[in-house]
Amino acid sequence: MIELLLLVLSWVIGIGGMCLVDLELAESLDHRIVSAAVVLVVGSLVIHVILRAKAKYADPFILPIAVALNGIGLALIYRVGLTTSAKVIGSQTVWSGLGMVVCAGTVWFLTDHRVLRRITYICLAASVVLLLLPLVPGLGQEINGARIWISLGGRTFQPGEIAKITLAVFFAGYLSANRDLLLLAGRRIGPVRLPRFRDFAPMLVAWLVSIGVLVMQHDLGSAILFFGLFLVMLYLATNSLTWVGIGLVLVAVGGVFAYRTMGHVTVRIDSWVHAFDPEVYNREFGGSSQVVQGLFGLASGGLFGRGLGNGRPDLVPFANSDMIVSLIGEELGLLGLGAVLMLFFLLATRGLRAALGTPDTFGKLLAAGLSAVMVLQLFVVVGGVSRLIPLTGLTTPFMSAGGSSLLANWVIVGLLLAISHSARAPRVVDDAADPASEEQGRPAVTAEELGATAAISHLGRTRTDSRGADPTTSPQPDGDRR
């Protein structure tokens, strides 16, 4: 019942936003508004019904938040299309529907998220293939200096968006199985214990391939995102700040090296540091006009914004994709932008709550890693638009124009829903398998899996009793789905 009420509110936000953009078009029942409304309502209702059938204990807040963000994104993309040539609301609506279908399929077929642990190394291989696909001659396509797309049937797709999910699954599976080896096996040098090469090699391969994106595909944003995911999940598994420190040192060294040797990185840094320099501003390629116009848009929005439909997205390049945060700030103001950011943080915290509640280490790492991916991506996007860090070209989850990003984020929502169901469902701990849990489609939770919580106990600040069971990770009453 709670989820359904929140879904109604999310429909009002998304569809109401599209109507407010242009009331005259709304009154004449513009087919674009009607199509988007049908996709949002029908798609979310289908997921809701499937959740009732397959995962009735799933977190009731995750789906409405995702639908609200998707709806706001559709409203803003529709608004940009009214004053610019970027009329992509039709394709974005189609991708929204496809994303919801994939999310529903994820919840339907993934009755137990732990089965993903069996394909740990398959996910590593899939990640490598996905990241290398844009480099295949005839298949890869270069757009705006970055070679991160592939062309299929006249349509472009960014396989790196799917790779962030397969990498998260690989990291979760490998770290949950080899955490003790990474912590205890190896040579100690001062306060740091270096793991054996054979234990760390798969992680190193994943990291090197991810960083290779920066070198070979000229994609600074994806390189930051993948390396950030690597560090976050390594810290969650080991609870060691030493790894974070080493990672930051590598970032600093790699950043200096890239700035001095890679032209596209040099241009990005110059347009960040010298954004208001006329020469840099007027540069044809890699100039700072995009970020400066975005800053002016944010400033003109003030506290309350200029109102939906009253901004000037035509002055900001890529206002419906890279710079959609600037459009939010201009038309909805600081309060509106803050509300949108709060929705993202609420979605991430619900994912972390699922990580805290699920009894198995793999589920904890996967839910926390997927939540971290969204937060990292949002930080890189907002930081670039506000000139806190260099602009990288990453898309805002659920909101920016782009089918591959939207599809990937709906898959993440499906995974979080499945894990949250496992976290919130009642469990019976017994030495033998629990027949009742088998009948419900959920394998019984063994004492070994409950004891696995101690592997990343800092996530839940838990204490493990002498038998290995962790009573503090039992799901707390949080309002059953009705």
PDB file of C-alpha atoms in Angstrom, residues 53 177 223 240 245 248 273 309 322 368 416:
ATOM      1  CA  ALA A  53       4.107 -11.818  -6.553  1.00  0.00           C
ATOM      2  CA  ALA A 177      35.293 -15.214  -1.504  1.00  0.00           C
ATOM      3  CA  ALA A 223      37.752   5.977 -15.812  1.00  0.00           C
ATOM      4  CA  SER A 240      41.207  -0.733   5.530  1.00  0.00           C
ATOM      5  CA  GLY A 245      45.247   6.027   0.722  1.00  0.00           C
ATOM      6  CA  LEU A 248      44.357   8.263  -3.834  1.00  0.00           C
ATOM      7  CA  VAL A 273      41.161  25.920 -14.389  1.00  0.00           C
ATOM      8  CA  GLY A 309       9.595  26.417 -19.558  1.00  0.00           C
ATOM      9  CA  ASP A 322      25.669  16.397 -19.950  1.00  0.00           C
ATOM     10  CA  ALA A 368      26.593  -1.211  -1.377  1.00  0.00           C
ATOM     11  CA  LEU A 416      18.446  -3.499  -5.306  1.00  0.00           C
TER      12      LEU A 416
END
